[in-house]
Amino acid sequence: MPQTKPEPEMPPISESTRSFLSAVELHREGPVTVASPKSGTIDYLTAELGGDNIKMSHFLTDMWRLVQSETLTPVLRIRYPGIGTGDYHFLNDECCLVISRVTGGSYMENTGHNLSGWCALRFMVQGSFIESLDNQAQAQREAEGSFLHYGSGIQYTIEQALQGPLTGVVILFKPESVIKSLFSGHHSLLDELQAAGQASEPMAHLLSFQVNAELRELIRKILALRFDNPFYLMLVQSRTQELLALSLQALSEKGGKGANSIRFRETDIQQLTSVKHLLETDYAHHLTLEELARRAGLNRRKLTEGFKALFGAGVHEYLLEQRMTQAGKLLRRGMSVSDVSDKVGYQGHGAFSRAFKRYYGVSPRQFS
């Protein structure tokens, strides 16, 4: 009689992961394992995941073990009924790509992530959101790119600010694995990222950097991949590695002192955060460094050096990012180039078009 192949033995996994598996129905669609909550509600799934105590580091390790044992495919899609999906790509035991797409309802993720020793490279591609680190709420933000080093464990919360689509691309990785891949003698390139993991102030764990046209195009290519492409997994793997490498390169090249080489007082952080909020809400007006420093109660040097150290970008660089992000949103809504130029604070349409093309790599009329 022909012998049947025995089912692969499930590797040991944590209790929170077992709770997750018991809370969902699993089925396969090509290279994807789809997980849908048994009760049909996101609240039930969140409760089964352990509420505020889910240990994401255990979850990532467990999922990789299940992929290795062929219990799961390398891509896990979690369906949140009425809200959207989260696609987890388990690339190896030290790297996971997550693509979140919110298409309806409202979204809030307030799980106290325990990701000790991990980093997140984060791109919010579409939508507005509010995030908090260790319960310190930040201002409403638009699409951007940044690194978040969890250090020995930091609580991260993200909440959808406005109704509408929200798309995010996140690479969770262990910095030690990246350091090992660098040529000997170049490990100092990641000093700023390593220092972020040891920072005492929550906001110093966040390091933002300029998202250039090359990075935007790579993100677009990742989001455009389809599961029915037979080379899907290979392309995701290669493009994720490229996105991580180019982002780390952008971080190492942005210059200036790292956010953690300066120890900020609470009043310094509040004053600099007020400047950041002003740039995010009043970007259409021409604000000089002198005026910003006066409003915040800082001298010009402390404003320029402190802002870059704390938020990873210069004042003018951050203002440009706010203007261009808003310009992209307005153009997608069908607003004319001339009206967008006025809305984001440019007196001349030619100056706006030149700045837009330098930022996005295409002209406003070619942008979609």
GROMACS .gro file of C-alpha atoms in nm:
model
  368
    1MET     CA    1   0.000   0.000   0.000
    2PRO     CA    2   0.128   0.350  -0.079
    3GLN     CA    3   0.242   0.536   0.226
    4THR     CA    4   0.089   0.875   0.298
    5LYS     CA    5   0.320   1.162   0.377
    6PRO     CA    6   0.289   1.254   0.745
    7GLU     CA    7   0.170   1.604   0.831
    8PRO     CA    8   0.455   1.834   0.938
    9GLU     CA    9   0.480   1.866   1.314
   10MET     CA   10   0.391   2.211   1.445
   11PRO     CA   11   0.691   2.377   1.612
   12PRO     CA   12   0.663   2.518   1.967
   13ILE     CA   13   0.495   2.861   1.968
   14SER     CA   14   0.392   3.114   2.232
   15GLU     CA   15   0.050   3.131   2.396
   16SER     CA   16  -0.039   3.462   2.229
   17THR     CA   17   0.027   3.309   1.886
   18ARG     CA   18  -0.183   3.005   1.976
   19SER     CA   19  -0.463   3.245   2.076
   20PHE     CA   20  -0.434   3.416   1.739
   21LEU     CA   21  -0.453   3.086   1.549
   22SER     CA   22  -0.755   2.976   1.750
   23ALA     CA   23  -0.933   3.306   1.674
   24VAL     CA   24  -0.910   3.283   1.295
   25GLU     CA   25  -1.010   3.060   1.007
   26LEU     CA   26  -0.716   2.984   0.776
   27HIS     CA   27  -0.724   2.901   0.408
   28ARG     CA   28  -0.481   2.933   0.120
   29GLU     CA   29  -0.504   3.147  -0.190
   30GLY     CA   30  -0.197   3.079  -0.404
   31PRO     CA   31   0.115   3.191  -0.214
   32VAL     CA   32  -0.098   3.348   0.061
   33THR     CA   33  -0.244   3.213   0.383
   34VAL     CA   34  -0.560   3.413   0.456
   35ALA     CA   35  -0.671   3.458   0.818
   36SER     CA   36  -1.027   3.577   0.890
   37PRO     CA   37  -1.166   3.629   1.243
   38LYS     CA   38  -1.408   3.351   1.336
   39SER     CA   39  -1.650   3.595   1.497
   40GLY     CA   40  -1.634   3.834   1.203
   41THR     CA   41  -1.529   4.130   1.416
   42ILE     CA   42  -1.194   4.299   1.462
   43ASP     CA   43  -1.262   4.346   1.836
   44TYR     CA   44  -1.275   3.971   1.889
   45LEU     CA   45  -0.952   3.919   1.701
   46THR     CA   46  -0.778   4.193   1.901
   47ALA     CA   47  -0.893   4.037   2.227
   48GLU     CA   48  -0.763   3.695   2.125
   49LEU     CA   49  -0.429   3.848   2.031
   50GLY     CA   50  -0.381   3.949   2.393
   51GLY     CA   51  -0.505   4.309   2.402
   52ASP     CA   52  -0.235   4.547   2.515
   53ASN     CA   53   0.007   4.269   2.605
   54ILE     CA   54   0.075   4.107   2.269
   55LYS     CA   55   0.444   4.032   2.228
   56MET     CA   56   0.503   4.108   1.863
   57SER     CA   57   0.861   3.983   1.878
   58HIS     CA   58   0.724   3.640   1.979
   59PHE     CA   59   0.459   3.658   1.708
   60LEU     CA   60   0.717   3.726   1.434
   61THR     CA   61   0.943   3.446   1.557
   62ASP     CA   62   0.652   3.202   1.581
   63MET     CA   63   0.525   3.287   1.235
   64TRP     CA   64   0.866   3.225   1.082
   65ARG     CA   65   0.880   2.885   1.254
   66LEU     CA   66   0.539   2.801   1.110
   67VAL     CA   67   0.655   2.903   0.764
   68GLN     CA   68   0.967   2.687   0.801
   69SER     CA   69   0.755   2.389   0.904
   70GLU     CA   70   0.524   2.455   0.603
   71THR     CA   71   0.228   2.506   0.834
   72LEU     CA   72   0.186   2.852   0.681
   73THR     CA   73   0.293   3.008   0.353
   74PRO     CA   74   0.546   3.295   0.368
   75VAL     CA   75   0.265   3.551   0.320
   76LEU     CA   76  -0.011   3.587   0.580
   77ARG     CA   77  -0.307   3.812   0.497
   78ILE     CA   78  -0.517   3.914   0.800
   79ARG     CA   79  -0.863   4.034   0.700
   80TYR     CA   80  -1.022   4.297   0.924
   81PRO     CA   81  -1.394   4.288   0.834
   82GLY     CA   82  -1.527   4.623   0.717
   83ILE     CA   83  -1.184   4.787   0.747
   84GLY     CA   84  -0.915   4.633   0.525
   85THR     CA   85  -0.622   4.393   0.523
   86GLY     CA   86  -0.273   4.349   0.665
   87ASP     CA   87  -0.027   4.143   0.459
   88TYR     CA   88   0.268   4.000   0.655
   89HIS     CA   89   0.559   3.876   0.443
   90PHE     CA   90   0.790   3.661   0.659
   91LEU     CA   91   1.116   3.691   0.464
   92ASN     CA   92   1.344   3.535   0.727
   93ASP     CA   93   1.378   3.518   1.105
   94GLU     CA   94   1.503   3.880   1.118
   95CYS     CA   95   1.289   4.062   0.861
   96CYS     CA   96   0.916   4.099   0.789
   97LEU     CA   97   0.742   4.322   0.536
   98VAL     CA   98   0.395   4.445   0.635
   99ILE     CA   99   0.154   4.614   0.392
  100SER     CA  100  -0.158   4.762   0.552
  101ARG     CA  101  -0.452   4.879   0.344
  102VAL     CA  102  -0.746   5.046   0.518
  103THR     CA  103  -1.031   5.079   0.269
  104GLY     CA  104  -1.331   5.149   0.493
  105GLY     CA  105  -1.444   5.217   0.846
  106SER     CA  106  -1.199   5.361   1.096
  107TYR     CA  107  -0.869   5.213   1.205
  108MET     CA  108  -0.678   5.230   1.530
  109GLU     CA  109  -0.387   5.017   1.641
  110ASN     CA  110  -0.315   5.068   2.009
  111THR     CA  111  -0.143   4.742   2.094
  112GLY     CA  112   0.154   4.782   2.326
  113HIS     CA  113   0.411   4.631   2.095
  114ASN     CA  114   0.692   4.447   2.268
  115LEU     CA  115   0.954   4.454   1.993
  116SER     CA  116   1.270   4.471   2.198
  117GLY     CA  117   1.574   4.485   1.971
  118TRP     CA  118   1.372   4.544   1.653
  119CYS     CA  119   1.341   4.843   1.419
  120ALA     CA  120   1.061   4.949   1.188
  121LEU     CA  121   1.117   5.127   0.857
  122ARG     CA  122   0.783   5.298   0.804
  123PHE     CA  123   0.623   5.459   0.500
  124MET     CA  124   0.270   5.597   0.530
  125VAL     CA  125   0.188   5.618   0.162
  126GLN     CA  126  -0.169   5.744   0.179
  127GLY     CA  127  -0.392   5.899   0.443
  128SER     CA  128  -0.364   6.102   0.762
  129PHE     CA  129  -0.277   5.956   1.099
  130ILE     CA  130  -0.192   6.039   1.458
  131GLU     CA  131   0.073   5.838   1.639
  132SER     CA  132   0.193   5.814   1.996
  133LEU     CA  133   0.507   5.681   2.160
  134ASP     CA  134   0.473   5.576   2.524
  135ASN     CA  135   0.137   5.759   2.540
  136GLN     CA  136   0.286   6.089   2.421
  137ALA     CA  137   0.055   6.187   2.136
  138GLN     CA  138   0.206   6.359   1.835
  139ALA     CA  139   0.044   6.594   1.585
  140GLN     CA  140  -0.156   6.470   1.289
  141ARG     CA  141   0.081   6.359   1.015
  142GLU     CA  142   0.064   6.289   0.646
  143ALA     CA  143   0.255   6.044   0.426
  144GLU     CA  144   0.622   6.017   0.523
  145GLY     CA  145   0.913   5.781   0.579
  146SER     CA  146   1.100   5.717   0.902
  147PHE     CA  147   1.277   5.461   1.118
  148LEU     CA  148   1.146   5.365   1.460
  149HIS     CA  149   1.388   5.182   1.688
  150TYR     CA  150   1.191   5.010   1.964
  151GLY     CA  151   1.500   4.979   2.184
  152SER     CA  152   1.429   4.772   2.493
  153GLY     CA  153   1.056   4.807   2.434
  154ILE     CA  154   0.841   5.110   2.352
  155GLN     CA  155   0.465   5.136   2.311
  156TYR     CA  156   0.358   5.255   1.968
  157THR     CA  157   0.006   5.361   1.874
  158ILE     CA  158  -0.128   5.473   1.537
  159GLU     CA  159  -0.479   5.605   1.480
  160GLN     CA  160  -0.648   5.706   1.157
  161ALA     CA  161  -0.705   6.083   1.172
  162LEU     CA  162  -0.957   6.119   0.889
  163GLN     CA  163  -1.202   5.885   0.723
  164GLY     CA  164  -1.067   5.754   0.395
  165PRO     CA  165  -0.804   5.518   0.255
  166LEU     CA  166  -0.489   5.458   0.458
  167THR     CA  167  -0.194   5.267   0.313
  168GLY     CA  168   0.126   5.182   0.498
  169VAL     CA  169   0.441   4.987   0.414
  170VAL     CA  170   0.655   4.873   0.709
  171ILE     CA  171   0.973   4.667   0.721
  172LEU     CA  172   1.036   4.513   1.063
  173PHE     CA  173   1.399   4.411   1.101
  174LYS     CA  174   1.675   4.349   1.353
  175PRO     CA  175   1.951   4.608   1.313
  176GLU     CA  176   2.218   4.351   1.394
  177SER     CA  177   2.132   4.165   1.074
  178VAL     CA  178   2.185   4.483   0.871
  179ILE     CA  179   2.515   4.558   1.040
  180LYS     CA  180   2.642   4.209   0.957
  181SER     CA  181   2.570   4.272   0.588
  182LEU     CA  182   2.783   4.589   0.574
  183PHE     CA  183   3.146   4.579   0.467
  184SER     CA  184   3.390   4.580   0.756
  185GLY     CA  185   3.477   4.933   0.861
  186HIS     CA  186   3.139   5.081   0.759
  187HIS     CA  187   2.939   4.987   1.067
  188SER     CA  188   2.956   5.349   1.188
  189LEU     CA  189   2.708   5.438   0.912
  190LEU     CA  190   2.433   5.305   1.137
  191ASP     CA  191   2.548   5.482   1.456
  192GLU     CA  192   2.244   5.708   1.453
  193LEU     CA  193   2.005   5.415   1.428
  194GLN     CA  194   2.180   5.230   1.709
  195ALA     CA  195   2.180   5.541   1.928
  196ALA     CA  196   1.806   5.578   1.876
  197GLY     CA  197   1.752   5.245   2.051
  198GLN     CA  198   1.921   5.380   2.365
  199ALA     CA  199   1.744   5.719   2.375
  200SER     CA  200   1.566   5.826   2.692
  201GLU     CA  201   1.305   6.044   2.518
  202PRO     CA  202   1.039   5.851   2.321
  203MET     CA  203   1.044   6.087   2.022
  204ALA     CA  204   1.420   6.037   1.984
  205HIS     CA  205   1.345   5.678   1.879
  206LEU     CA  206   1.194   5.819   1.558
  207LEU     CA  207   1.437   5.917   1.280
  208SER     CA  208   1.284   6.071   0.969
  209PHE     CA  209   1.460   6.114   0.636
  210GLN     CA  210   1.395   6.251   0.289
  211VAL     CA  211   1.185   6.019   0.072
  212ASN     CA  212   1.320   6.079  -0.277
  213ALA     CA  213   1.179   5.985  -0.616
  214GLU     CA  214   1.376   5.657  -0.627
  215LEU     CA  215   1.228   5.539  -0.298
  216ARG     CA  216   0.877   5.644  -0.399
  217GLU     CA  217   0.902   5.449  -0.722
  218LEU     CA  218   1.026   5.139  -0.540
  219ILE     CA  219   0.737   5.158  -0.293
  220ARG     CA  220   0.496   5.195  -0.583
  221LYS     CA  221   0.639   4.880  -0.744
  222ILE     CA  222   0.598   4.683  -0.420
  223LEU     CA  223   0.236   4.793  -0.382
  224ALA     CA  224   0.165   4.709  -0.747
  225LEU     CA  225   0.275   4.343  -0.715
  226ARG     CA  226  -0.003   4.088  -0.756
  227PHE     CA  227  -0.034   3.754  -0.581
  228ASP     CA  228  -0.098   3.579  -0.913
  229ASN     CA  229   0.250   3.674  -1.035
  230PRO     CA  230   0.452   3.347  -1.019
  231PHE     CA  231   0.758   3.550  -0.917
  232TYR     CA  232   0.572   3.740  -0.643
  233LEU     CA  233   0.780   3.609  -0.352
  234MET     CA  234   1.112   3.662  -0.528
  235LEU     CA  235   1.020   4.018  -0.625
  236VAL     CA  236   0.895   4.104  -0.276
  237GLN     CA  237   1.216   3.971  -0.124
  238SER     CA  238   1.448   4.162  -0.357
  239ARG     CA  239   1.254   4.488  -0.352
  240THR     CA  240   1.222   4.483   0.026
  241GLN     CA  241   1.598   4.444   0.064
  242GLU     CA  242   1.655   4.726  -0.185
  243LEU     CA  243   1.406   4.953  -0.008
  244LEU     CA  244   1.572   4.890   0.327
  245ALA     CA  245   1.923   4.948   0.187
  246LEU     CA  246   1.831   5.272   0.009
  247SER     CA  247   1.649   5.402   0.318
  248LEU     CA  248   1.946   5.328   0.543
  249GLN     CA  249   2.168   5.501   0.290
  250ALA     CA  250   1.939   5.807   0.299
  251LEU     CA  251   1.956   5.805   0.679
  252SER     CA  252   2.336   5.784   0.683
  253GLU     CA  253   2.372   6.060   0.424
  254LYS     CA  254   2.139   6.316   0.576
  255GLY     CA  255   2.422   6.450   0.790
  256GLY     CA  256   2.403   6.644   1.113
  257LYS     CA  257   2.398   6.506   1.462
  258GLY     CA  258   2.175   6.220   1.554
  259ALA     CA  259   1.866   6.274   1.760
  260ASN     CA  260   2.032   6.116   2.061
  261SER     CA  261   2.363   6.301   2.066
  262ILE     CA  262   2.173   6.593   2.224
  263ARG     CA  263   1.994   6.545   2.555
  264PHE     CA  264   1.676   6.750   2.545
  265ARG     CA  265   1.495   6.901   2.836
  266GLU     CA  266   1.118   6.861   2.842
  267THR     CA  267   1.072   7.233   2.766
  268ASP     CA  268   1.306   7.203   2.464
  269ILE     CA  269   1.102   6.916   2.325
  270GLN     CA  270   0.776   7.107   2.377
  271GLN     CA  271   0.911   7.421   2.207
  272LEU     CA  272   1.056   7.233   1.911
  273THR     CA  273   0.741   7.021   1.879
  274SER     CA  274   0.536   7.342   1.862
  275VAL     CA  275   0.749   7.453   1.566
  276LYS     CA  276   0.695   7.118   1.399
  277HIS     CA  277   0.320   7.146   1.451
  278LEU     CA  278   0.322   7.499   1.306
  279LEU     CA  279   0.501   7.377   0.993
  280GLU     CA  280   0.245   7.098   0.955
  281THR     CA  281  -0.056   7.330   0.986
  282ASP     CA  282   0.063   7.667   0.850
  283TYR     CA  283   0.284   7.552   0.562
  284ALA     CA  284   0.116   7.787   0.312
  285HIS     CA  285   0.265   8.097   0.476
  286HIS     CA  286   0.622   8.222   0.449
  287LEU     CA  287   0.773   8.174   0.795
  288THR     CA  288   1.130   8.290   0.854
  289LEU     CA  289   1.363   8.120   1.098
  290GLU     CA  290   1.359   8.437   1.308
  291GLU     CA  291   0.979   8.432   1.331
  292LEU     CA  292   0.968   8.061   1.413
  293ALA     CA  293   1.235   8.102   1.682
  294ARG     CA  294   1.048   8.399   1.833
  295ARG     CA  295   0.718   8.209   1.843
  296ALA     CA  296   0.880   7.908   2.007
  297GLY     CA  297   1.090   8.108   2.252
  298LEU     CA  298   1.420   7.975   2.116
  299ASN     CA  299   1.725   8.136   1.964
  300ARG     CA  300   1.791   8.066   1.597
  301ARG     CA  301   2.082   7.828   1.655
  302LYS     CA  302   1.892   7.616   1.906
  303LEU     CA  303   1.597   7.607   1.669
  304THR     CA  304   1.793   7.487   1.365
  305GLU     CA  305   2.026   7.245   1.541
  306GLY     CA  306   1.764   7.113   1.784
  307PHE     CA  307   1.495   7.065   1.519
  308LYS     CA  308   1.722   6.859   1.295
  309ALA     CA  309   1.855   6.654   1.585
  310LEU     CA  310   1.509   6.577   1.722
  311PHE     CA  311   1.314   6.526   1.399
  312GLY     CA  312   1.583   6.421   1.153
  313ALA     CA  313   1.529   6.705   0.904
  314GLY     CA  314   1.608   7.075   0.880
  315VAL     CA  315   1.332   7.332   0.928
  316HIS     CA  316   1.318   7.428   0.559
  317GLU     CA  317   1.346   7.062   0.454
  318TYR     CA  318   1.053   6.970   0.677
  319LEU     CA  319   0.846   7.262   0.548
  320LEU     CA  320   0.912   7.148   0.191
  321GLU     CA  321   0.801   6.796   0.283
  322GLN     CA  322   0.472   6.928   0.424
  323ARG     CA  323   0.406   7.140   0.116
  324MET     CA  324   0.486   6.863  -0.130
  325THR     CA  325   0.285   6.602   0.059
  326GLN     CA  326  -0.018   6.830   0.062
  327ALA     CA  327   0.038   6.921  -0.303
  328GLY     CA  328   0.035   6.553  -0.400
  329LYS     CA  329  -0.294   6.499  -0.214
  330LEU     CA  330  -0.461   6.797  -0.380
  331LEU     CA  331  -0.346   6.697  -0.728
  332ARG     CA  332  -0.486   6.347  -0.675
  333ARG     CA  333  -0.821   6.509  -0.590
  334GLY     CA  334  -0.822   6.680  -0.929
  335MET     CA  335  -0.727   7.034  -0.827
  336SER     CA  336  -0.550   7.239  -1.094
  337VAL     CA  337  -0.175   7.297  -1.076
  338SER     CA  338  -0.217   7.673  -1.036
  339ASP     CA  339  -0.464   7.633  -0.749
  340VAL     CA  340  -0.240   7.378  -0.577
  341SER     CA  341   0.057   7.612  -0.612
  342ASP     CA  342  -0.136   7.887  -0.432
  343LYS     CA  343  -0.270   7.649  -0.168
  344VAL     CA  344   0.073   7.528  -0.058
  345GLY     CA  345   0.235   7.870  -0.045
  346TYR     CA  346   0.410   7.931  -0.379
  347GLN     CA  347   0.368   8.273  -0.536
  348GLY     CA  348   0.499   8.161  -0.874
  349HIS     CA  349   0.370   7.851  -1.051
  350GLY     CA  350   0.709   7.796  -1.213
  351ALA     CA  351   0.884   7.779  -0.876
  352PHE     CA  352   0.624   7.532  -0.753
  353SER     CA  353   0.663   7.309  -1.060
  354ARG     CA  354   1.042   7.303  -1.025
  355ALA     CA  355   1.025   7.219  -0.654
  356PHE     CA  356   0.762   6.952  -0.718
  357LYS     CA  357   0.968   6.781  -0.989
  358ARG     CA  358   1.282   6.780  -0.771
  359TYR     CA  359   1.080   6.619  -0.491
  360TYR     CA  360   0.870   6.363  -0.682
  361GLY     CA  361   1.077   6.314  -0.997
  362VAL     CA  362   0.785   6.410  -1.223
  363SER     CA  363   0.608   6.736  -1.307
  364PRO     CA  364   0.275   6.823  -1.135
  365ARG     CA  365   0.087   6.754  -1.460
  366GLN     CA  366   0.242   6.405  -1.486
  367PHE     CA  367   0.165   6.323  -1.122
  368SER     CA  368  -0.122   6.090  -1.037
   0.00000   0.00000   0.00000
